[in-house]
Amino acid sequence: MSELMRLAFKYKLCPNRRQEQAFRNFSGCCRFAYNALLVKEKEDYQEYLEELESRQCFSEALNEDEAKALCVKPLLNQYSFNYALKRLKEEYPFLKEYCHSQVLQQKVMDLYEAFKKFFKGKGGYPKFKKRHSDNGFRYPQGFKVDEDNGRIFLPKIGYVRYRNSRKIEGIPKNVTVRQEADGWYASIQCEFELNNHVIVPNLNTAIGIDMGVKRFLTLSDGNFIESLETKLKPLENKIALLQRRIKHKVKGSNNIKKAYLKLALLHKKKADIRNNFLHQASTLMVKNHDLIVIEDLKIKNMSKSGKGTIDNPGKNVKAKSGLNRSVLNEAWHKFFTYLEYKLKLKGGILIKVDPKHTSQTCPQCGHISKDNRKEQAIFKCVKCGYEAHADVNAAQNILKRAGLARIACQANLTRGRQQEPAEAYNSSTIVV
Ligand SMILES: [Zn+2]
């Protein structure tokens, strides 16, 4: 049994006026259904909470778990959600008229999943969808990709042209249409089987990578890739200038609307450049190396709130460095994800090692001290006097650490392959 993997291919759509209106109608209907069912669920949940509270108040002997067992928990299954959607469609016929039934169903399943997550204690209570932040919908099937003619068939909307930027691979499983600052995009999720043959990676190409601020990454063989930040500076200045100008514009005026659109486009451009850079860097790494060792940085998914508001350089330096930090973390996280799936496709190995003291350990005598790295760029052992470039030294330490980790990893790898491919299904989708 070979392992299955899912990748998403993203294309820019070129809808005509009628199609764009249909996109908006679809999104609007989805949002309406989502929010309407959320209201209903909220009422049910409120009732449940009240019952729970009253039971606990009246009989103090009951503990929370016992009280919970007595109360009727809001029914949570796919059928109840589908039934609720059916009722909603009867009540509001425009949903049938302006949207596709499967698209609506997908949106309702999203809500179901959100609730499932919430009751498992893994996520917050589902929130209402807002008009400006959520324009999109998903087809689970029925769409067709006509690559030769650069168009995609969406049920009830018809053939929509798209910019054929790259060839699609695997079997298309679903398609999501979403609005971004500069237009509509289709993200086609495809599934394909990973090569089942056991590939013996060329261990001579094994490399350690040290992630950094000044240099984006440094390799254990001394090569490095410069940070992107200096290249982004002009764009960032433009954004800052525009933001200052917006402050002086009249709220609600056409002028400010135009400025906000321009701002959104600039942010999008910046994100695109960054993403492109991460793809190029990871592709290069995977092309040259079969075995890559990185630090196991526990990077949390940074929250996206407040991103635009602190973006005011010159004034609040501390907040700004904090922002840079989170952006950097996000970039590293993405880079590692890209590395991982690209290596997987190639049949290579990614090893994560404990990052503790990698920049402070002397490779000659093993002495660990903060003093080994008094200067940012130079590593100098206080015990034996060994000297090296600090980042290269860290990368070499990272590679060295994999010596112990490698065997364990390979054992994991084979074990993972023998198991059912369920894990591949669950792994988060990566946008190419
Ligand atoms: Zn030493």
CSV table of C-alpha atoms and ligand atoms in Angstrom, one decimal:
chain,number,residue,atom,x,y,z
A,1,MET,CA,0.0,0.0,0.0
A,2,SER,CA,1.5,3.2,-1.0
A,3,GLU,CA,1.2,6.5,0.8
A,4,LEU,CA,-1.2,9.1,-0.4
A,5,MET,CA,-0.5,12.8,-0.3
A,6,ARG,CA,-2.5,15.9,-1.0
A,7,LEU,CA,-1.3,19.1,-2.6
A,8,ALA,CA,-3.2,22.2,-3.6
A,9,PHE,CA,-2.5,24.0,-6.8
A,10,LYS,CA,-3.5,27.6,-6.9
A,11,TYR,CA,-4.5,29.5,-10.0
A,12,LYS,CA,-5.7,33.0,-10.6
A,13,LEU,CA,-9.2,33.1,-12.2
A,14,CYS,CA,-10.3,35.5,-14.9
A,15,PRO,CA,-14.1,35.5,-14.5
A,16,ASN,CA,-16.3,37.7,-16.6
A,17,ARG,CA,-18.8,40.1,-15.0
A,18,ARG,CA,-21.6,37.5,-14.8
A,19,GLN,CA,-19.3,34.9,-13.3
A,20,GLU,CA,-17.9,37.3,-10.7
A,21,GLN,CA,-21.5,38.2,-9.7
A,22,ALA,CA,-22.1,34.5,-9.3
A,23,PHE,CA,-19.0,34.1,-7.2
A,24,ARG,CA,-20.3,36.8,-4.9
A,25,ASN,CA,-23.8,35.3,-4.7
A,26,PHE,CA,-22.3,31.9,-3.9
A,27,SER,CA,-20.1,33.4,-1.2
A,28,GLY,CA,-23.0,35.4,0.2
A,29,CYS,CA,-25.3,32.3,0.4
A,30,CYS,CA,-22.7,30.2,2.0
A,31,ARG,CA,-22.1,32.9,4.6
A,32,PHE,CA,-25.8,33.3,5.2
A,33,ALA,CA,-26.3,29.6,5.7
A,34,TYR,CA,-23.3,29.3,8.0
A,35,ASN,CA,-24.3,32.2,10.2
A,36,ALA,CA,-28.0,31.2,10.3
A,37,LEU,CA,-27.1,27.7,11.5
A,38,LEU,CA,-24.6,29.1,14.0
A,39,VAL,CA,-27.4,31.2,15.5
A,40,LYS,CA,-29.6,28.1,15.9
A,41,GLU,CA,-26.7,26.1,17.4
A,42,LYS,CA,-25.9,29.0,19.7
A,43,GLU,CA,-29.4,28.9,21.1
A,44,ASP,CA,-29.3,25.2,21.7
A,45,TYR,CA,-26.0,25.5,23.4
A,46,GLN,CA,-27.2,28.3,25.6
A,47,GLU,CA,-30.1,26.1,26.7
A,48,TYR,CA,-27.8,23.3,27.5
A,49,LEU,CA,-25.5,25.6,29.6
A,50,GLU,CA,-28.5,26.9,31.5
A,51,GLU,CA,-29.8,23.5,32.2
A,52,LEU,CA,-26.4,22.4,33.4
A,53,GLU,CA,-26.1,25.3,35.7
A,54,SER,CA,-29.5,24.9,37.2
A,55,ARG,CA,-28.9,21.2,37.8
A,56,GLN,CA,-25.7,22.0,39.6
A,57,CYS,CA,-27.3,24.6,41.7
A,58,PHE,CA,-30.3,22.6,42.9
A,59,SER,CA,-28.4,19.5,43.8
A,60,GLU,CA,-25.0,20.3,45.2
A,61,ALA,CA,-24.1,16.7,45.4
A,62,LEU,CA,-23.7,16.5,41.7
A,63,ASN,CA,-20.3,17.2,40.4
A,64,GLU,CA,-19.8,18.7,36.9
A,65,ASP,CA,-19.5,15.4,35.1
A,66,GLU,CA,-22.6,13.9,36.7
A,67,ALA,CA,-24.6,17.0,35.9
A,68,LYS,CA,-23.4,16.9,32.3
A,69,ALA,CA,-24.5,13.3,32.0
A,70,LEU,CA,-28.1,14.3,33.0
A,71,CYS,CA,-28.4,17.1,30.5
A,72,VAL,CA,-29.4,16.7,26.9
A,73,LYS,CA,-26.3,17.8,25.0
A,74,PRO,CA,-26.9,19.6,21.7
A,75,LEU,CA,-27.2,17.0,19.1
A,76,LEU,CA,-24.0,17.1,17.0
A,77,ASN,CA,-23.9,15.0,13.9
A,78,GLN,CA,-23.8,15.5,10.2
A,79,TYR,CA,-27.4,14.6,9.7
A,80,SER,CA,-28.7,17.2,12.1
A,81,PHE,CA,-26.7,19.8,10.2
A,82,ASN,CA,-27.9,18.6,6.9
A,83,TYR,CA,-31.4,18.6,8.1
A,84,ALA,CA,-31.1,22.1,9.4
A,85,LEU,CA,-29.8,23.2,6.0
A,86,LYS,CA,-32.7,21.6,4.3
A,87,ARG,CA,-35.1,23.5,6.5
A,88,LEU,CA,-33.2,26.7,5.9
A,89,LYS,CA,-33.4,26.2,2.2
A,90,GLU,CA,-37.2,25.8,2.4
A,91,GLU,CA,-37.4,29.0,4.5
A,92,TYR,CA,-35.1,31.0,2.2
A,93,PRO,CA,-35.6,29.9,-1.4
A,94,PHE,CA,-33.0,32.2,-2.7
A,95,LEU,CA,-30.4,29.8,-1.4
A,96,LYS,CA,-31.5,27.3,-3.9
A,97,GLU,CA,-31.7,29.9,-6.6
A,98,TYR,CA,-28.4,31.6,-6.3
A,99,CYS,CA,-26.2,28.8,-5.0
A,100,HIS,CA,-25.2,25.2,-5.6
A,101,SER,CA,-26.5,22.6,-3.1
A,102,GLN,CA,-23.2,20.8,-2.6
A,103,VAL,CA,-21.4,24.1,-2.1
A,104,LEU,CA,-23.8,25.0,0.7
A,105,GLN,CA,-23.4,21.6,2.2
A,106,GLN,CA,-19.6,22.0,2.3
A,107,LYS,CA,-20.0,25.2,4.1
A,108,VAL,CA,-22.3,23.6,6.7
A,109,MET,CA,-19.8,20.8,7.1
A,110,ASP,CA,-17.2,23.4,7.9
A,111,LEU,CA,-19.4,24.6,10.7
A,112,TYR,CA,-19.9,21.0,11.9
A,113,GLU,CA,-16.1,20.5,11.9
A,114,ALA,CA,-15.7,23.8,13.8
A,115,PHE,CA,-18.1,22.6,16.5
A,116,LYS,CA,-16.5,19.2,16.7
A,117,LYS,CA,-13.2,20.9,17.3
A,118,PHE,CA,-14.8,23.1,19.9
A,119,PHE,CA,-16.4,20.2,21.9
A,120,LYS,CA,-13.1,18.4,21.8
A,121,GLY,CA,-11.6,21.4,23.4
A,122,LYS,CA,-9.3,22.0,20.5
A,123,GLY,CA,-10.7,25.3,19.3
A,124,GLY,CA,-12.8,28.3,20.3
A,125,TYR,CA,-16.5,28.6,19.8
A,126,PRO,CA,-17.3,29.1,16.1
A,127,LYS,CA,-17.6,32.7,15.1
A,128,PHE,CA,-19.8,34.5,12.6
A,129,LYS,CA,-18.4,34.9,9.1
A,130,LYS,CA,-18.0,38.5,8.1
A,131,ARG,CA,-18.5,39.9,4.6
A,132,HIS,CA,-15.1,41.4,4.1
A,133,SER,CA,-13.0,38.6,5.5
A,134,ASP,CA,-14.6,35.6,4.1
A,135,ASN,CA,-15.5,35.4,0.4
A,136,GLY,CA,-15.2,31.9,-0.8
A,137,PHE,CA,-16.8,28.5,-1.4
A,138,ARG,CA,-15.8,25.0,-2.2
A,139,TYR,CA,-17.0,22.3,-4.6
A,140,PRO,CA,-16.4,18.7,-3.4
A,141,GLN,CA,-17.0,17.3,-6.9
A,142,GLY,CA,-18.6,18.0,-10.2
A,143,PHE,CA,-15.9,20.5,-11.4
A,144,LYS,CA,-13.7,19.8,-14.4
A,145,VAL,CA,-10.3,21.2,-15.2
A,146,ASP,CA,-9.8,21.8,-18.9
A,147,GLU,CA,-6.0,22.5,-18.9
A,148,ASP,CA,-5.6,22.6,-22.7
A,149,ASN,CA,-8.0,25.5,-23.0
A,150,GLY,CA,-7.0,27.1,-19.7
A,151,ARG,CA,-10.5,26.9,-18.2
A,152,ILE,CA,-12.2,25.2,-15.3
A,153,PHE,CA,-15.9,24.1,-15.2
A,154,LEU,CA,-17.7,25.0,-12.1
A,155,PRO,CA,-21.3,23.6,-11.8
A,156,LYS,CA,-24.0,26.2,-12.0
A,157,ILE,CA,-21.5,28.9,-13.0
A,158,GLY,CA,-19.9,27.4,-16.2
A,159,TYR,CA,-16.5,27.5,-17.7
A,160,VAL,CA,-14.2,30.1,-16.0
A,161,ARG,CA,-10.9,31.0,-17.5
A,162,TYR,CA,-7.8,30.8,-15.4
A,163,ARG,CA,-4.1,31.7,-15.7
A,164,ASN,CA,-2.4,28.4,-16.4
A,165,SER,CA,0.7,29.0,-14.4
A,166,ARG,CA,1.7,25.4,-13.9
A,167,LYS,CA,0.7,21.9,-14.8
A,168,ILE,CA,-1.7,20.1,-12.5
A,169,GLU,CA,-0.6,16.8,-11.0
A,170,GLY,CA,-2.6,13.9,-9.4
A,171,ILE,CA,-6.3,13.5,-9.2
A,172,PRO,CA,-8.3,16.7,-8.4
A,173,LYS,CA,-10.4,16.1,-5.3
A,174,ASN,CA,-12.0,19.4,-4.6
A,175,VAL,CA,-11.7,23.1,-5.6
A,176,THR,CA,-12.0,26.2,-3.4
A,177,VAL,CA,-12.8,29.5,-5.0
A,178,ARG,CA,-11.7,32.5,-2.9
A,179,GLN,CA,-11.3,36.2,-3.2
A,180,GLU,CA,-8.1,37.9,-2.4
A,181,ALA,CA,-7.0,41.6,-2.6
A,182,ASP,CA,-6.3,41.4,-6.4
A,183,GLY,CA,-9.0,39.1,-7.6
A,184,TRP,CA,-10.4,35.5,-7.4
A,185,TYR,CA,-8.3,32.4,-7.1
A,186,ALA,CA,-9.1,28.7,-7.4
A,187,SER,CA,-7.2,26.3,-5.2
A,188,ILE,CA,-7.4,22.7,-6.6
A,189,GLN,CA,-6.6,20.0,-4.1
A,190,CYS,CA,-5.1,17.0,-5.7
A,191,GLU,CA,-4.3,13.6,-4.4
A,192,PHE,CA,-1.5,11.4,-5.6
A,193,GLU,CA,0.4,8.3,-4.6
A,194,LEU,CA,3.9,8.7,-3.3
A,195,ASN,CA,6.5,6.5,-4.9
A,196,ASN,CA,6.5,3.3,-3.1
A,197,HIS,CA,10.0,2.2,-4.0
A,198,VAL,CA,12.6,2.4,-1.2
A,199,ILE,CA,14.9,5.1,-2.3
A,200,VAL,CA,18.3,5.1,-0.7
A,201,PRO,CA,19.2,8.7,-0.1
A,202,ASN,CA,22.7,9.7,-0.9
A,203,LEU,CA,24.1,10.3,2.5
A,204,ASN,CA,27.0,12.2,1.1
A,205,THR,CA,24.7,15.1,0.3
A,206,ALA,CA,23.5,15.3,4.0
A,207,ILE,CA,23.4,18.9,5.1
A,208,GLY,CA,22.6,20.8,8.3
A,209,ILE,CA,20.7,24.0,8.2
A,210,ASP,CA,20.9,26.8,10.7
A,211,MET,CA,18.1,29.4,10.4
A,212,GLY,CA,19.0,33.0,11.2
A,213,VAL,CA,17.9,36.6,11.2
A,214,LYS,CA,20.7,38.3,9.1
A,215,ARG,CA,21.2,35.3,6.9
A,216,PHE,CA,17.9,33.4,6.2
A,217,LEU,CA,19.8,30.2,6.4
A,218,THR,CA,23.4,28.9,6.7
A,219,LEU,CA,24.4,25.4,5.5
A,220,SER,CA,27.0,23.2,7.2
A,221,ASP,CA,29.1,23.4,4.1
A,222,GLY,CA,29.5,27.1,4.4
A,223,ASN,CA,26.9,28.2,1.8
A,224,PHE,CA,24.2,30.6,2.8
A,225,ILE,CA,21.1,32.4,1.6
A,226,GLU,CA,20.7,36.1,2.5
A,227,SER,CA,17.7,37.3,4.3
A,228,LEU,CA,14.9,38.7,2.2
A,229,GLU,CA,14.2,41.7,4.4
A,230,THR,CA,16.5,44.1,2.7
A,231,LYS,CA,14.9,43.4,-0.6
A,232,LEU,CA,11.5,44.0,0.9
A,233,LYS,CA,12.4,47.3,2.4
A,234,PRO,CA,11.3,49.6,-0.5
A,235,LEU,CA,7.9,47.9,-0.5
A,236,GLU,CA,7.6,48.2,3.3
A,237,ASN,CA,8.4,51.9,3.1
A,238,LYS,CA,5.7,52.3,0.5
A,239,ILE,CA,3.2,50.6,2.8
A,240,ALA,CA,4.2,52.8,5.7
A,241,LEU,CA,3.8,55.9,3.7
A,242,LEU,CA,0.4,54.9,2.5
A,243,GLN,CA,-0.6,54.1,6.0
A,244,ARG,CA,0.4,57.6,7.2
A,245,ARG,CA,-1.6,59.1,4.4
A,246,ILE,CA,-4.7,57.1,5.2
A,247,LYS,CA,-4.7,58.8,8.7
A,248,HIS,CA,-5.4,62.2,7.1
A,249,LYS,CA,-8.2,61.0,4.8
A,250,VAL,CA,-11.9,61.4,5.5
A,251,LYS,CA,-13.5,58.3,6.8
A,252,GLY,CA,-16.0,56.7,4.4
A,253,SER,CA,-14.8,58.8,1.5
A,254,ASN,CA,-14.0,57.3,-1.9
A,255,ASN,CA,-10.4,58.4,-1.4
A,256,ILE,CA,-9.9,56.3,1.6
A,257,LYS,CA,-11.6,53.3,0.0
A,258,LYS,CA,-9.1,53.6,-2.9
A,259,ALA,CA,-6.2,53.9,-0.5
A,260,TYR,CA,-7.3,50.8,1.4
A,261,LEU,CA,-7.5,48.8,-1.8
A,262,LYS,CA,-4.0,49.9,-2.7
A,263,LEU,CA,-2.8,49.0,0.7
A,264,ALA,CA,-4.3,45.5,0.5
A,265,LEU,CA,-2.6,45.1,-2.9
A,266,LEU,CA,0.8,46.0,-1.5
A,267,HIS,CA,0.4,43.6,1.4
A,268,LYS,CA,-0.6,40.9,-1.0
A,269,LYS,CA,2.5,41.7,-3.2
A,270,LYS,CA,4.7,41.4,-0.1
A,271,ALA,CA,3.2,38.1,0.9
A,272,ASP,CA,3.6,36.8,-2.7
A,273,ILE,CA,7.3,37.8,-2.8
A,274,ARG,CA,8.0,36.1,0.5
A,275,ASN,CA,6.2,33.0,-0.5
A,276,ASN,CA,8.0,32.8,-3.8
A,277,PHE,CA,11.3,33.2,-2.0
A,278,LEU,CA,10.5,30.3,0.4
A,279,HIS,CA,9.6,28.1,-2.5
A,280,GLN,CA,12.8,28.8,-4.4
A,281,ALA,CA,14.9,28.3,-1.3
A,282,SER,CA,13.3,25.0,-0.4
A,283,THR,CA,13.3,23.7,-3.9
A,284,LEU,CA,17.0,24.5,-4.2
A,285,MET,CA,17.8,22.7,-0.9
A,286,VAL,CA,15.8,19.6,-1.9
A,287,LYS,CA,17.4,19.5,-5.4
A,288,ASN,CA,20.9,19.4,-3.9
A,289,HIS,CA,20.4,17.3,-0.8
A,290,ASP,CA,18.7,14.0,0.0
A,291,LEU,CA,19.1,14.3,3.7
A,292,ILE,CA,18.4,17.6,5.4
A,293,VAL,CA,18.8,18.2,9.1
A,294,ILE,CA,17.0,21.1,10.8
A,295,GLU,CA,16.4,22.3,14.3
A,296,ASP,CA,13.2,21.2,15.8
A,297,LEU,CA,12.0,24.7,16.5
A,298,LYS,CA,8.7,24.6,18.3
A,299,ILE,CA,7.1,27.4,16.3
A,300,LYS,CA,3.6,28.2,17.1
A,301,ASN,CA,1.3,29.3,14.4
A,302,MET,CA,1.3,33.0,15.0
A,303,SER,CA,-2.0,34.7,15.4
A,304,LYS,CA,-2.7,37.0,12.5
A,305,SER,CA,-4.6,39.6,14.5
A,306,GLY,CA,-3.2,43.1,14.9
A,307,LYS,CA,-0.7,42.5,12.1
A,308,GLY,CA,-1.5,45.7,10.2
A,309,THR,CA,-1.9,47.9,13.2
A,310,ILE,CA,1.6,47.7,14.7
A,311,ASP,CA,3.1,48.1,11.3
A,312,ASN,CA,4.1,51.6,12.0
A,313,PRO,CA,7.9,51.9,11.8
A,314,GLY,CA,10.0,54.5,13.6
A,315,LYS,CA,7.6,55.0,16.5
A,316,ASN,CA,7.3,51.8,18.5
A,317,VAL,CA,10.6,50.0,18.0
A,318,LYS,CA,9.9,47.2,20.5
A,319,ALA,CA,6.5,46.4,18.9
A,320,LYS,CA,8.2,46.4,15.5
A,321,SER,CA,10.9,44.0,16.5
A,322,GLY,CA,8.2,41.8,17.9
A,323,LEU,CA,6.4,41.9,14.7
A,324,ASN,CA,9.4,41.0,12.7
A,325,ARG,CA,10.0,38.1,15.0
A,326,SER,CA,6.5,36.7,14.3
A,327,VAL,CA,6.8,37.2,10.6
A,328,LEU,CA,10.2,35.5,10.7
A,329,ASN,CA,8.8,32.6,12.7
A,330,GLU,CA,5.9,32.3,10.2
A,331,ALA,CA,8.4,32.2,7.3
A,332,TRP,CA,10.5,29.5,9.0
A,333,HIS,CA,7.5,27.4,9.7
A,334,LYS,CA,6.4,27.6,6.1
A,335,PHE,CA,9.9,26.9,4.9
A,336,PHE,CA,10.1,23.7,7.0
A,337,THR,CA,6.7,22.6,5.7
A,338,TYR,CA,7.8,23.1,2.1
A,339,LEU,CA,11.1,21.3,2.8
A,340,GLU,CA,9.2,18.4,4.3
A,341,TYR,CA,6.7,17.8,1.5
A,342,LYS,CA,9.3,18.4,-1.3
A,343,LEU,CA,11.6,15.9,0.3
A,344,LYS,CA,8.8,13.5,0.7
A,345,LEU,CA,8.0,13.7,-3.0
A,346,LYS,CA,11.6,13.1,-3.8
A,347,GLY,CA,12.1,10.3,-1.4
A,348,GLY,CA,14.6,12.1,0.8
A,349,ILE,CA,14.7,12.4,4.6
A,350,LEU,CA,14.2,15.4,6.9
A,351,ILE,CA,15.5,15.1,10.4
A,352,LYS,CA,14.7,17.4,13.2
A,353,VAL,CA,17.1,17.7,16.1
A,354,ASP,CA,17.1,19.2,19.5
A,355,PRO,CA,18.1,22.9,19.0
A,356,LYS,CA,19.6,23.3,22.5
A,357,HIS,CA,23.0,24.9,22.5
A,358,THR,CA,23.7,24.3,18.8
A,359,SER,CA,25.2,27.8,18.5
A,360,GLN,CA,27.2,27.5,21.7
A,361,THR,CA,28.9,24.1,21.4
A,362,CYS,CA,32.5,23.7,20.3
A,363,PRO,CA,32.9,21.0,17.7
A,364,GLN,CA,36.5,20.4,18.6
A,365,CYS,CA,36.3,19.8,22.4
A,366,GLY,CA,32.6,19.8,23.0
A,367,HIS,CA,32.7,22.7,25.5
A,368,ILE,CA,29.4,24.5,25.8
A,369,SER,CA,29.3,28.1,26.9
A,370,LYS,CA,27.6,31.3,26.1
A,371,ASP,CA,31.0,33.0,26.0
A,372,ASN,CA,31.9,30.9,22.9
A,373,ARG,CA,29.8,33.3,21.0
A,374,LYS,CA,30.4,36.8,22.2
A,375,GLU,CA,30.2,38.3,18.8
A,376,GLN,CA,27.3,37.8,16.5
A,377,ALA,CA,29.2,36.5,13.5
A,378,ILE,CA,32.2,34.7,15.1
A,379,PHE,CA,32.4,31.5,17.1
A,380,LYS,CA,35.5,31.3,19.4
A,381,CYS,CA,35.8,28.5,21.9
A,382,VAL,CA,37.0,29.8,25.3
A,383,LYS,CA,38.5,26.4,26.2
A,384,CYS,CA,40.5,25.3,23.1
A,385,GLY,CA,40.5,28.4,21.0
A,386,TYR,CA,38.8,26.9,18.0
A,387,GLU,CA,37.4,29.6,15.7
A,388,ALA,CA,34.8,29.5,13.0
A,389,HIS,CA,31.9,31.4,11.4
A,390,ALA,CA,29.2,31.2,14.1
A,391,ASP,CA,26.3,30.3,11.8
A,392,VAL,CA,28.3,27.7,9.9
A,393,ASN,CA,29.4,26.2,13.2
A,394,ALA,CA,25.8,26.0,14.3
A,395,ALA,CA,24.8,24.3,11.1
A,396,GLN,CA,27.6,21.8,11.5
A,397,ASN,CA,26.5,21.0,15.0
A,398,ILE,CA,23.0,20.5,13.8
A,399,LEU,CA,24.2,18.0,11.1
A,400,LYS,CA,26.3,16.2,13.7
A,401,ARG,CA,23.4,15.7,16.0
A,402,ALA,CA,21.5,13.8,13.3
A,403,GLY,CA,24.1,11.1,13.6
A,404,LEU,CA,22.2,9.8,16.6
A,405,ALA,CA,18.8,10.8,15.4
A,406,ARG,CA,19.1,9.2,12.0
A,407,ILE,CA,18.6,5.6,13.0
A,408,ALA,CA,15.6,6.4,15.1
A,409,CYS,CA,14.2,8.4,12.2
A,410,GLN,CA,14.6,5.7,9.7
A,411,ALA,CA,12.9,3.3,12.0
A,412,ASN,CA,10.0,5.8,12.3
A,413,LEU,CA,9.9,6.2,8.6
A,414,THR,CA,9.5,2.5,7.8
A,415,ARG,CA,7.0,2.1,10.6
A,416,GLY,CA,5.0,5.0,9.1
A,417,ARG,CA,5.0,3.4,5.7
A,418,GLN,CA,3.6,0.1,6.9
A,419,GLN,CA,0.7,1.8,8.6
A,420,GLU,CA,-2.5,2.7,6.8
A,421,PRO,CA,-2.2,6.0,4.9
A,422,ALA,CA,-4.6,7.8,7.2
A,423,GLU,CA,-1.9,10.2,8.3
A,424,ALA,CA,-1.3,11.5,4.9
A,425,TYR,CA,-5.0,12.4,4.6
A,426,ASN,CA,-4.9,14.5,7.7
A,427,SER,CA,-1.7,16.3,7.0
A,428,SER,CA,-2.4,20.0,6.4
A,429,THR,CA,-2.7,21.0,2.8
A,430,ILE,CA,0.2,22.9,1.3
A,431,VAL,CA,-0.4,25.5,-1.3
A,432,VAL,CA,2.0,25.3,-4.2
B,1,ZN,ZN,36.7,24.0,22.1
